[in-house]
Structures are given as structure tokens and as C-alpha cells.
Coordinates of C-alpha atoms and ligand atoms in Angstrom, one line a residue:
M199 CA 21.6 -10.9 13.3
S200 CA 20.7 -9.7 9.9
E201 CA 23.8 -9.1 7.9
N202 CA 23.2 -8.0 4.3
R203 CA 25.1 -9.9 1.7
Y204 CA 24.5 -7.2 -0.9
Q205 CA 24.6 -3.4 -0.1
S206 CA 21.4 -3.0 1.9
S207 CA 21.0 0.7 1.1
D208 CA 20.9 -0.1 -2.7
M209 CA 17.3 -0.1 -3.7
Y210 CA 18.1 -2.0 -6.9
T211 CA 19.4 -5.2 -5.4
I212 CA 17.5 -7.7 -3.4
T213 CA 18.5 -7.9 0.3
I214 CA 19.5 -11.3 1.4
T215 CA 19.7 -11.6 5.2
D216 CA 21.4 -14.3 7.1
G217 CA 18.9 -15.7 9.5
I218 CA 15.4 -14.5 10.2
P219 CA 15.4 -10.7 10.3
Q220 CA 14.3 -9.0 13.5
N221 CA 10.8 -7.6 13.4
S222 CA 9.7 -10.2 10.8
S223 CA 7.1 -12.8 11.5
E224 CA 9.6 -15.0 13.3
E225 CA 7.1 -17.4 14.8
R226 CA 5.4 -18.0 11.4
Y227 CA 8.8 -18.7 9.8
L228 CA 9.8 -21.1 12.5
Q229 CA 6.6 -23.1 12.1
L230 CA 7.0 -23.2 8.4
M231 CA 10.6 -24.4 8.7
E232 CA 9.4 -27.2 10.9
K233 CA 6.6 -28.1 8.4
F234 CA 9.1 -28.0 5.6
Q235 CA 11.3 -30.5 7.5
Q236 CA 8.3 -32.8 8.0
L237 CA 7.3 -32.7 4.4
Y238 CA 10.7 -33.1 2.7
G239 CA 12.9 -34.6 5.4
Q240 CA 15.5 -31.9 4.9
H241 CA 16.0 -28.3 6.1
A242 CA 14.8 -25.4 4.1
S243 CA 17.8 -23.3 2.8
Y244 CA 16.0 -20.0 2.1
I245 CA 12.8 -18.1 2.5
C246 CA 11.8 -15.8 -0.4
R247 CA 9.1 -13.3 0.5
A248 CA 7.0 -11.1 -1.8
P249 CA 4.2 -8.8 -0.5
G250 CA 0.8 -8.0 -2.0
R251 CA -0.3 -4.4 -2.6
V252 CA -3.2 -2.0 -2.3
N253 CA -3.6 0.4 -5.2
L254 CA -4.6 3.8 -3.8
I255 CA -5.4 5.3 -7.2
G256 CA -4.8 4.7 -10.9
E257 CA -6.9 1.7 -11.8
H258 CA -6.7 -0.2 -15.1
I259 CA -4.2 2.3 -16.5
D260 CA -0.9 0.6 -16.1
Y261 CA -1.5 -1.5 -19.2
C262 CA -2.4 1.8 -21.0
G263 CA 1.1 3.1 -20.2
Y264 CA 0.1 5.5 -17.4
S265 CA 1.5 5.9 -13.9
V266 CA -0.2 4.3 -10.9
F267 CA -0.1 4.9 -7.1
P268 CA 0.0 1.7 -5.0
M269 CA 1.7 0.7 -1.7
A270 CA 2.8 -2.7 -0.5
I271 CA 0.9 -4.3 2.3
D272 CA 2.1 -6.6 5.1
Q273 CA 0.2 -9.6 3.7
D274 CA 2.5 -11.7 1.6
I275 CA 3.5 -15.0 -0.1
V276 CA 6.5 -16.8 1.2
A277 CA 8.4 -19.7 -0.4
L278 CA 10.7 -21.9 1.7
F279 CA 12.9 -24.0 -0.5
S280 CA 16.0 -26.2 -0.8
I281 CA 17.8 -27.8 -3.7
N282 CA 16.6 -31.5 -4.0
H283 CA 19.4 -32.9 -6.2
K284 CA 16.9 -34.6 -8.4
D285 CA 17.3 -33.6 -12.0
H286 CA 15.1 -30.5 -12.7
E287 CA 12.3 -31.8 -10.5
I288 CA 10.2 -29.2 -8.7
N289 CA 8.1 -30.4 -5.8
L290 CA 5.6 -27.8 -4.8
Q291 CA 3.4 -27.9 -1.6
N292 CA 1.2 -25.3 0.0
S293 CA 0.6 -24.9 3.7
D294 CA -3.1 -24.4 2.8
K295 CA -4.2 -27.9 1.9
S296 CA -7.0 -26.6 -0.4
Y297 CA -4.1 -26.0 -2.9
S298 CA -3.1 -29.5 -4.0
E299 CA 0.5 -30.7 -4.2
S300 CA 2.2 -30.3 -7.6
K301 CA 5.3 -31.8 -9.2
F302 CA 6.9 -30.7 -12.5
N303 CA 10.1 -30.7 -14.5
T304 CA 11.9 -27.4 -15.0
E305 CA 12.9 -28.4 -18.5
Q306 CA 9.4 -29.1 -19.8
F307 CA 6.1 -28.0 -18.4
D308 CA 2.8 -26.5 -19.6
I309 CA 1.0 -23.5 -18.2
R310 CA -2.8 -23.8 -18.3
K311 CA -4.4 -20.6 -19.6
Q312 CA -8.1 -21.4 -19.6
F313 CA -8.7 -22.4 -16.0
P314 CA -5.3 -21.9 -14.3
L315 CA -4.5 -23.7 -11.1
W316 CA -2.3 -22.2 -8.4
D317 CA 0.9 -24.0 -9.6
D318 CA 0.5 -22.4 -13.0
Y319 CA 1.3 -19.0 -11.4
F320 CA 4.4 -20.6 -9.9
K321 CA 5.3 -22.0 -13.4
C322 CA 5.0 -18.5 -14.9
G323 CA 7.7 -17.4 -12.5
V324 CA 10.0 -20.3 -13.4
Q325 CA 9.3 -19.6 -17.1
G326 CA 10.3 -16.0 -16.6
I327 CA 13.8 -17.1 -15.4
R328 CA 14.0 -19.7 -18.2
D329 CA 13.3 -17.0 -20.8
K330 CA 15.9 -14.6 -19.4
Y331 CA 18.6 -17.2 -18.8
P332 CA 17.9 -19.8 -21.5
N333 CA 21.3 -21.5 -21.1
T334 CA 20.9 -22.3 -17.4
K335 CA 19.8 -25.8 -16.6
L336 CA 17.5 -25.1 -13.7
K337 CA 18.0 -27.2 -10.6
G338 CA 15.4 -29.3 -8.9
M339 CA 13.8 -27.8 -5.7
N340 CA 11.6 -28.8 -2.8
I341 CA 9.3 -25.8 -2.1
L342 CA 6.7 -24.9 0.5
I343 CA 4.4 -21.9 -0.2
D344 CA 2.5 -20.0 2.5
G345 CA 0.3 -17.0 1.7
T346 CA -1.6 -14.4 3.8
I347 CA -3.0 -12.2 1.0
P348 CA -6.7 -12.7 0.4
R349 CA -6.8 -14.3 -3.0
S350 CA -8.7 -13.0 -6.0
A351 CA -9.5 -9.8 -4.1
G352 CA -7.5 -7.1 -5.9
L353 CA -4.5 -7.2 -3.5
S354 CA -2.3 -9.0 -6.0
S355 CA -1.9 -12.4 -4.5
S356 CA -1.2 -13.8 -8.0
S357 CA 1.8 -11.5 -8.7
A358 CA 3.2 -12.0 -5.2
L359 CA 3.2 -15.7 -6.0
V360 CA 4.8 -15.2 -9.4
V361 CA 7.5 -12.9 -7.9
C362 CA 8.2 -15.5 -5.2
A363 CA 8.5 -18.2 -7.9
S364 CA 11.0 -16.2 -10.0
L365 CA 13.0 -15.1 -7.0
T366 CA 13.2 -18.7 -5.7
T367 CA 14.3 -20.0 -9.1
A368 CA 16.9 -17.2 -9.4
I369 CA 18.4 -17.8 -5.9
A370 CA 18.4 -21.6 -6.3
N371 CA 20.4 -21.2 -9.5
N372 CA 22.9 -18.6 -8.2
I373 CA 21.4 -15.9 -10.5
T374 CA 21.8 -12.4 -9.1
I375 CA 19.0 -10.2 -10.3
E376 CA 18.2 -6.6 -9.7
K377 CA 14.8 -5.6 -8.4
N378 CA 13.9 -3.6 -11.4
D379 CA 14.8 -6.5 -13.7
L380 CA 12.9 -8.9 -11.5
A381 CA 9.8 -6.6 -11.6
E382 CA 9.9 -6.4 -15.4
L383 CA 10.6 -10.1 -15.9
C384 CA 7.7 -11.0 -13.6
A385 CA 5.3 -8.5 -15.4
E386 CA 6.1 -10.3 -18.7
C387 CA 6.0 -13.9 -17.4
E388 CA 2.7 -13.5 -15.5
K389 CA 1.1 -12.9 -18.9
Y390 CA 1.6 -16.6 -19.6
I391 CA -1.4 -17.1 -17.4
G392 CA -3.4 -15.3 -20.1
T393 CA -4.1 -11.9 -18.5
Q394 CA -2.5 -8.9 -20.2
G395 CA -1.7 -6.8 -17.1
G396 CA 0.5 -3.8 -17.1
G397 CA 3.2 -4.4 -14.5
M398 CA 1.9 -2.4 -11.4
D399 CA 1.6 -5.5 -9.2
Q400 CA 5.0 -7.0 -9.8
A401 CA 6.7 -3.6 -9.5
S402 CA 5.0 -2.8 -6.2
S403 CA 6.0 -6.2 -4.8
C404 CA 9.6 -5.9 -5.9
L405 CA 10.3 -2.2 -5.3
A406 CA 8.3 -1.1 -2.3
R407 CA 9.9 0.5 0.7
T408 CA 8.6 0.6 4.2
G409 CA 6.8 3.9 5.0
S410 CA 6.2 5.1 1.5
A411 CA 3.6 4.7 -1.2
M412 CA 4.9 4.7 -4.7
M413 CA 4.2 6.3 -8.0
I414 CA 5.1 3.7 -10.6
S415 CA 5.7 4.7 -14.2
F416 CA 6.4 2.4 -17.1
N417 CA 8.6 2.3 -20.2
P418 CA 11.1 2.6 -18.6
L419 CA 10.0 1.3 -15.3
K420 CA 10.5 4.0 -12.7
V421 CA 9.4 4.3 -9.1
V422 CA 9.2 7.5 -7.0
H423 CA 8.7 6.8 -3.3
V424 CA 6.1 9.2 -1.9
L425 CA 5.3 9.9 1.7
L426 CA 1.6 10.0 2.5
P427 CA 0.3 13.0 4.5
V428 CA 0.5 12.7 8.3
G429 CA -2.9 12.0 9.9
C430 CA -4.3 9.8 7.1
A431 CA -4.8 6.1 7.3
F432 CA -5.9 3.6 4.7
V433 CA -8.3 0.8 5.4
V434 CA -8.9 -2.2 3.2
T435 CA -12.3 -3.8 3.3
H436 CA -13.3 -7.0 1.5
S437 CA -16.6 -7.1 -0.3
L438 CA -16.6 -10.9 0.3
T439 CA -17.0 -11.6 -3.4
E440 CA -14.0 -12.7 -5.5
I441 CA -13.2 -13.1 -9.1
N442 CA -10.3 -15.0 -10.8
K443 CA -9.1 -12.7 -13.5
A444 CA -7.6 -15.5 -15.5
A445 CA -10.8 -17.5 -15.6
T446 CA -13.0 -14.7 -17.1
D447 CA -12.5 -12.5 -20.1
H448 CA -13.5 -9.2 -18.4
F449 CA -9.9 -8.1 -17.9
N450 CA -8.6 -8.8 -21.4
T451 CA -11.7 -7.3 -23.0
R452 CA -10.8 -4.0 -21.2
V453 CA -7.2 -4.2 -22.5
V454 CA -8.3 -4.5 -26.1
E455 CA -11.1 -1.9 -25.8
C456 CA -8.3 0.6 -24.8
R457 CA -6.1 -0.6 -27.6
I458 CA -8.7 -0.4 -30.3
G459 CA -10.0 3.0 -29.1
T460 CA -6.4 4.3 -29.2
Q461 CA -5.9 2.9 -32.7
I462 CA -9.0 4.5 -34.0
L463 CA -8.0 7.9 -32.5
A464 CA -4.5 7.5 -34.0
Q465 CA -6.0 6.6 -37.4
S466 CA -8.2 9.6 -37.4
K467 CA -5.1 11.8 -37.0
G468 CA -3.3 10.1 -39.9
L469 CA -0.8 8.3 -37.7
D470 CA 0.5 4.8 -38.3
W471 CA -2.1 3.2 -36.0
R472 CA -0.7 -0.3 -36.2
K473 CA 2.4 0.8 -34.3
I474 CA 0.4 2.5 -31.5
R475 CA -1.1 0.2 -28.9
K476 CA -1.4 2.2 -25.7
P477 CA -3.2 5.5 -24.9
F478 CA 0.0 6.9 -23.5
E479 CA 1.9 6.3 -26.7
L480 CA -0.8 8.2 -28.6
Q481 CA -0.7 11.0 -26.2
E482 CA 3.1 11.3 -26.6
A483 CA 2.7 11.3 -30.4
L484 CA 0.0 14.0 -30.3
K485 CA 1.6 16.0 -27.5
L486 CA -1.8 16.8 -26.0
S487 CA -2.6 17.2 -22.3
L488 CA -4.7 14.4 -20.6
S489 CA -7.8 16.6 -20.5
D490 CA -7.4 17.3 -24.2
M491 CA -7.0 13.5 -24.8
E492 CA -10.2 13.0 -22.9
K493 CA -12.0 15.6 -24.9
F494 CA -10.7 14.1 -28.1
A495 CA -12.1 10.7 -27.1
V496 CA -15.4 12.1 -26.1
Q497 CA -15.8 13.9 -29.4
T498 CA -14.7 11.0 -31.5
F499 CA -16.6 8.0 -30.0
H500 CA -20.4 7.6 -29.8
L501 CA -21.8 6.3 -26.5
E502 CA -23.1 3.0 -27.9
P503 CA -20.8 0.1 -28.1
Y504 CA -19.0 -0.6 -31.3
T505 CA -19.4 -3.7 -33.4
V506 CA -16.5 -5.6 -35.0
D507 CA -17.7 -4.6 -38.5
E508 CA -17.8 -0.9 -37.5
I509 CA -14.3 -1.0 -36.1
C510 CA -13.0 -2.8 -39.2
A511 CA -14.6 -0.1 -41.4
L512 CA -13.1 2.7 -39.3
L513 CA -9.6 1.1 -39.4
G514 CA -9.9 -0.1 -43.0
V515 CA -9.1 -3.8 -42.1
T516 CA -10.7 -7.2 -42.4
V517 CA -11.8 -9.1 -39.3
H518 CA -8.9 -11.4 -39.7
D519 CA -6.5 -8.5 -39.8
L520 CA -8.2 -6.9 -36.7
I521 CA -7.7 -10.2 -34.8
E522 CA -4.0 -10.3 -35.9
T523 CA -3.2 -6.7 -35.1
S524 CA -5.3 -5.8 -32.2
L525 CA -7.4 -8.6 -30.6
G526 CA -5.3 -11.7 -30.2
P527 CA -6.4 -15.2 -29.3
N528 CA -7.9 -14.3 -25.9
T529 CA -10.4 -11.8 -27.2
K530 CA -11.1 -12.7 -30.8
H531 CA -14.6 -13.9 -29.9
V532 CA -15.6 -10.5 -28.3
Q533 CA -18.4 -8.9 -30.4
Q534 CA -19.0 -5.5 -28.8
F535 CA -16.5 -2.9 -27.7
E536 CA -17.2 0.1 -25.4
L537 CA -14.8 2.8 -26.5
H538 CA -16.3 6.1 -25.3
K539 CA -16.6 5.1 -21.7
R540 CA -13.3 3.2 -21.4
L541 CA -11.1 5.9 -22.9
R542 CA -12.8 8.6 -20.8
H543 CA -11.9 6.5 -17.7
V544 CA -8.3 6.0 -18.8
F545 CA -7.5 9.7 -19.5
S546 CA -9.3 11.0 -16.4
E547 CA -7.9 8.4 -14.1
A548 CA -4.3 9.1 -15.3
N549 CA -4.9 12.7 -14.5
R550 CA -6.2 11.9 -11.0
V551 CA -3.0 10.0 -10.3
L552 CA -1.0 13.1 -11.1
L553 CA -3.3 15.3 -8.9
F554 CA -3.1 12.7 -6.0
K555 CA 0.7 12.8 -6.1
Q556 CA 0.7 16.6 -6.3
V557 CA -1.2 16.8 -3.0
C558 CA 1.1 14.2 -1.3
D559 CA 4.2 16.2 -2.5
S560 CA 3.0 19.6 -1.3
T561 CA 4.8 20.9 1.7
V562 CA 1.6 21.9 3.6
H563 CA -0.9 19.2 4.4
D564 CA -4.0 20.5 6.0
E565 CA -7.6 19.4 6.3
Q566 CA -8.2 20.4 2.7
S567 CA -5.4 18.1 1.4
L568 CA -7.0 15.1 2.9
H569 CA -10.4 16.1 1.5
T570 CA -8.8 16.5 -2.0
L571 CA -7.2 13.0 -1.8
G572 CA -10.6 11.6 -0.6
E573 CA -12.5 13.3 -3.4
L574 CA -10.0 12.0 -6.0
M575 CA -10.6 8.5 -4.7
N576 CA -14.3 8.9 -4.8
Q577 CA -14.1 10.2 -8.4
S578 CA -11.9 7.2 -9.3
H579 CA -14.5 4.8 -7.9
Y580 CA -17.3 6.5 -9.8
S581 CA -15.3 6.3 -13.0
C582 CA -14.4 2.6 -12.4
S583 CA -18.1 1.8 -11.7
K584 CA -19.8 3.9 -14.4
L585 CA -17.3 4.2 -17.2
Y586 CA -15.0 1.2 -16.8
E587 CA -17.7 -1.0 -15.4
C588 CA -15.4 -3.0 -13.3
S589 CA -17.2 -2.6 -10.0
S590 CA -19.9 -4.8 -8.6
S591 CA -23.1 -4.1 -6.5
E592 CA -21.3 -5.3 -3.4
L593 CA -18.3 -2.9 -4.0
D594 CA -20.7 0.0 -4.7
E595 CA -22.6 -0.8 -1.5
L596 CA -19.4 -1.2 0.5
T597 CA -17.7 2.0 -0.7
A598 CA -21.0 3.9 0.0
I599 CA -21.1 2.5 3.5
C600 CA -17.4 3.4 4.0
R601 CA -18.1 7.0 3.0
E602 CA -21.2 7.2 5.3
S603 CA -19.0 5.8 8.1
G604 CA -16.5 8.6 7.9
A605 CA -14.1 7.8 5.1
L606 CA -13.0 10.9 3.2
G607 CA -12.8 8.7 0.1
S608 CA -13.4 5.1 -0.8
R609 CA -12.9 3.1 -4.0
L610 CA -12.4 -0.4 -5.3
T611 CA -8.8 -1.5 -5.5
G612 CA -7.2 -3.8 -8.1
A613 CA -9.0 -5.1 -11.1
G614 CA -12.4 -5.1 -9.4
W615 CA -15.6 -7.1 -10.3
G616 CA -15.4 -8.1 -6.7
G617 CA -12.6 -8.1 -4.1
C618 CA -11.6 -5.2 -2.0
A619 CA -12.1 -1.5 -1.5
V620 CA -9.7 1.0 0.0
S621 CA -10.8 3.9 2.1
L622 CA -9.0 7.1 3.3
V623 CA -9.8 7.7 6.9
R624 CA -8.5 10.3 9.4
Q625 CA -6.1 8.6 11.8
D626 CA -8.1 9.8 14.8
K627 CA -11.3 8.4 13.4
L628 CA -9.9 5.0 12.5
D629 CA -11.4 3.0 15.4
I630 CA -14.9 4.4 15.0
F631 CA -14.7 3.9 11.2
I632 CA -13.8 0.2 11.5
K633 CA -16.5 -0.4 14.1
T634 CA -19.2 1.3 12.0
V635 CA -18.3 -0.5 8.8
K636 CA -18.3 -3.8 10.6
E637 CA -21.8 -3.1 11.9
K638 CA -23.2 -1.8 8.7
F639 CA -21.7 -4.0 6.0
Y640 CA -20.7 -7.2 7.8
D641 CA -22.8 -7.8 10.9
S642 CA -26.1 -6.5 9.4
N643 CA -26.0 -9.4 6.8
T644 CA -26.2 -13.0 7.9
Q645 CA -24.0 -14.2 5.1
R646 CA -21.3 -11.7 5.8
A647 CA -21.5 -11.8 9.6
N648 CA -18.5 -13.4 11.4
K649 CA -16.3 -12.7 8.4
G650 CA -15.9 -9.0 9.4
Q651 CA -12.9 -9.7 11.6
Q652 CA -10.4 -10.6 8.9
S653 CA -12.1 -8.6 6.2
I654 CA -11.3 -5.1 7.4
F655 CA -7.9 -3.9 8.3
A656 CA -5.9 -0.7 8.4
T657 CA -2.7 -0.9 6.4
L658 CA 0.6 1.0 6.3
P659 CA 3.1 1.1 3.4
G660 CA 5.1 -2.1 3.8
C661 CA 8.5 -3.3 2.4
G662 CA 9.2 -5.1 -0.9
V663 CA 10.7 -8.5 -1.6
Y664 CA 13.4 -10.0 0.5
V665 CA 15.3 -13.3 0.9
V666 CA 16.3 -15.0 4.2
K667 CA 19.2 -17.4 4.1
L668 CA 18.5 -20.0 6.8
Ligands
LIG30 P1 -5.4 -11.3 -7.1 O1 -6.2 -10.1 -7.2 O2 -5.4 -11.8 -5.7 O3 -4.1 -11.2 -7.8 P2 -5.9 -13.2 -9.3 O4 -7.2 -13.8 -9.8 O5 -5.1 -12.5 -10.2 O6 -6.3 -12.4 -7.9 O7 -5.1 -14.5 -8.7 C1 -5.6 -15.4 -7.7 C2 -4.9 -16.7 -7.9 O8 -3.6 -16.7 -7.3 C3 -5.6 -17.8 -7.0 O9 -6.7 -18.3 -7.7 C4 -4.5 -18.8 -6.9 O10 -4.4 -19.7 -8.0 C5 -3.3 -18.0 -6.7 N1 -3.0 -17.8 -5.3 C6 -3.2 -16.7 -4.5 N2 -2.8 -16.9 -3.2 C7 -2.3 -18.1 -3.2 C8 -1.7 -18.9 -2.2 N3 -1.6 -18.5 -0.9 N4 -1.2 -20.2 -2.5 C9 -1.4 -20.6 -3.8 N5 -1.9 -19.9 -4.8 C10 -2.4 -18.7 -4.5
LIG31 P1 -5.1 -7.7 -9.7 O1 -6.4 -7.2 -9.3 O2 -4.1 -7.7 -8.6 O3 -5.1 -9.0 -10.4 C1 -4.8 -6.4 -12.2 C2 -3.5 -6.3 -13.0 C3 -2.8 -5.0 -12.8 C4 -3.7 -3.8 -13.0 C5 -5.0 -4.0 -12.2 C6 -6.0 -3.0 -12.4 C7 -2.2 -8.4 -13.4 C8 -1.2 -9.3 -12.9 N1 -2.6 -7.4 -12.6 O4 -4.5 -6.6 -10.8 O5 -1.7 -4.9 -13.7 O6 -4.0 -3.7 -14.4 O7 -5.6 -5.3 -12.4 O8 -5.5 -1.7 -12.1 O9 -2.6 -8.5 -14.6
LIG32 MG1 -3.7 -10.9 -9.8

């Protein structure tokens, strides 16, 4: 039934299957195809599908140039579409009616940065294809989106939508694109929404393989597929608070704190600091270990936040120059910068990713291996909470309850400030763990009660993007 049009074993190309692949959500797809027919009066020609991800360890370090360790989840965004033969007209509808219908022209559209709506993420994906293939006059399409990833919860619903949009646009215009290129293109074009992310989400969605977690490195983008130790399970729990990253400046402030901290460290070593923007680039230039980089940051920065004037004095620039070289339009209003805590988090978290992978790679996995992985996850949460300050009281409470309920490790996942946590649990303790967390976190609180059912789920490493030709 599922004949691959491209070589299926080649991880670099996107698999296009003819007809709905076996073992996929056939019933969901059939219902969506019927809905598409009702909405547009024509058959859908393709389904593009992009998964969300859960990051196991390595938070807020992709944009610093460091490797991260996520895996794709089964929850996804799918786009059903067909060409509509109207000049460049995109009609966009969502199976969830809380997302209102949208119509725009592929030749001319704006992406809202301040308070983006859902169609702005789709436009980012279209813009990514326009940037890479500027001479292609993009065709008009009728599109129906359906998503199962909890939104604004750190499981990357935004990037799954952007990847789906780019993929849809590519397929509709007969553009063949490799997965690596799609991941890089989407990492760039999602920035049109205003958040300066690092590329983990788009790479996980594009390059995941069933059964393996992945260590993703950047510049150049590289994925190593890693088998997780037998006997461990990962459970995602929602704190039932959410935050839209593009509607607040928390995220971009962290990005510039890392950049400015790096530039001050570079300047203190007599390097051309304007050319160095990421902690990883500085580490390469200095040829120091991650723990030496952490020591260097701790010795250099005081614990109190830095003012703009103090930073300008250290770098020998005017405020205008600082805005031009390091801050940019999104964060030019920020007055105080935490450098000590943020850089400590980055270097120690980058090291934890390496240690986590080392344990997964080792040939012997015993009780101690699972404990080490769990301990690394706990340290990561602590660092996110106390140094990077991207947790929330709900996430701190939830991860503590997860640990009390038998998790070997528990941490926030994704950008934080709300959203989900991920816990490492022994496979044989999974049922009792889920039952206990439901009782303690969800059912014990009237506002959270009844939401426990969808808010806690065990997850296995899922597959990356694919396209179904209908
Ligand atoms: P996340 O951690 O889920 O990536 P973001 O704040 O980055 O959170 O992105 C969330 C935004 O993505 C939502 O506000 C919405 O605009 C868009 N989005 C997510 N899921 C869907 C969906 N099923 N349909 C339409 N838009 C969606
Ligand atoms: P989420 O939480 O999915 O929006 C964001 C960034 C990632 C990464 C994490 C924190 C985007 C698209 N995603 O993810 O690149 O920096 O936060 O580790 O900006
Ligand atoms: Mg996102």
C-alpha cells in the first residue's frame, strides 16, 4: 500500500507514500479528507504531517550553538491540501474552530510579530520557501490544518506548524527538498514570528526516526540517532499553564543575555567580540572545556544584573552601537541583563547533554545508568529554575510531585515559563507513577481536576515528517 516515491531508506529525503500508510491514524485522516471535501468542494491531494517533540535535556542552548537531546512525539500537525487554480490565493482553515479562517496571497503578505495569530506561523513557512526559491511563482492552495500537540506547552506546536507549511508549499510547487535543508530553512523562517530560536524544534520534526532519541548539533546541522536504555520510559505532564513565546519578551531576552555575556567574555580575552555571537563560538576560539568556560563566566560576572550603561562601558560602545550590534529591535528596551546565572546555565547544561548521551551510548545499562540520567534531568531542571529562571511555580511543583511519585528525574521541557515537564520513569513503575501524579497534581486541585486525563502521557520516540499522496 505504501510505495515510496523516493528511496525510503535515505534519511535525507522526505518519504512520500501513495495512499495512507498502514499503522498511521487512518480514521483521523479519513475524517479530515471528508471535512476537506465539505469545506472546499474538492478532494485533498496530499497530507503533510510534522510531529512535535519533547526535549529530554539541553534547554535554551540550541541558540547558543550547543547540542540538544530531544525526541519526536506522536502528537503532530497535519495539513491536507490541494491546488485551487486561483492565482496565488491561499485559503487556510483549521479543524479547531477556535482558529479562525484565513486567506492571503502568496505574492504579498505580512507576518504579525507583536501578537501573532496562528496563520502567521503558516505564513512563516511559506515565506521560507519564497526566500529559498525566489523565482518560483507560488501556486494557490486550499488547506485544512489539524493539530494534536498541546499548544504553547513546550512541545513545539509552533515549529510543527511551520514545518507543515513549508512542506506543503514545497510539494504544491513541485519543489524537492531534503530533510536537512527543510529543517534549516524552517529554523530560519520561524524567526519571522519574532523569536530568535536555535533550530532544535524544526530539526526534531524533520529528522526524527521511530525508536530513537536524537542528539542534534548545529553549524553544520547534524543528527545522531541514539537508542535510549531498555527499561526506561518518558512521561510528559502538562502544568496546565501556557505561555506564547512570541507574545512576551522572556525568550528573546535570554537570547541576548547569552550573546552579551559571550561578547564581554570575548572582549576580556582581546578577541574581536563583534564577530562572536554564541557561547559555542567563543569556546571554539578559546579552546577551553565546558567546565573551564563555566569557571571563566563565574569569575568574570558579578551576581547582580548588569545595566545597559555598565555593559556599554565594558564593551566600549555607545547605547546605539549596543542596540545595533547585540540587542536588535525586539530587545532594545530591556534595561537589565543577568549574565552570571545565564552563562552558568548554558555551559553546565551543554555538559549535561554530553553526559546524558554518554550514558545512553554505553554498552552496559544497569540501575545506575537510569539513576545517572535521572540525576542529570533533575540538575537540568534546577539550573533552568534557579539560573535561567525559565520555570514557574506550577512547573516546580509538578516536577517535585513527579520525583516524589517515583520519577528518577523530572524537568521542564521546551522554553518553559509554563507548559510541560518530562519525567524519566522505570518502565515497570509506569502505571503507578501515572496514577500517583494524577492524584497528587491534578485531582487534588479543583481547577486542575478532570484535565488530568489528557495532560499526562507516556511517550516513545516517534517518526519525523512525511507526506501522503492521496
Ligand atoms: P509551542 O511550545 O507549542 O511551540 P509557541 O508559543 O511557540 O508554543 O507556539 C504556539 C502557537 O502555535 C499557538 O499560539 C498557535 O498560534 C500555533 N498553533 C499551535 N497549534 C496549532 C494548531 N493546531 N492550529 C493552529 N495553530 C496552532
Ligand atoms: P518551544 O518551547 O517549543 O517554543 C523554544 C525554541 C527552541 C529552544 C527551546 C528552549 C523556537 C521555535 N523554539 O521551543 O529553539 O530554544 O525554546 O530549549 O524558537
Ligand atoms: Mg514554539
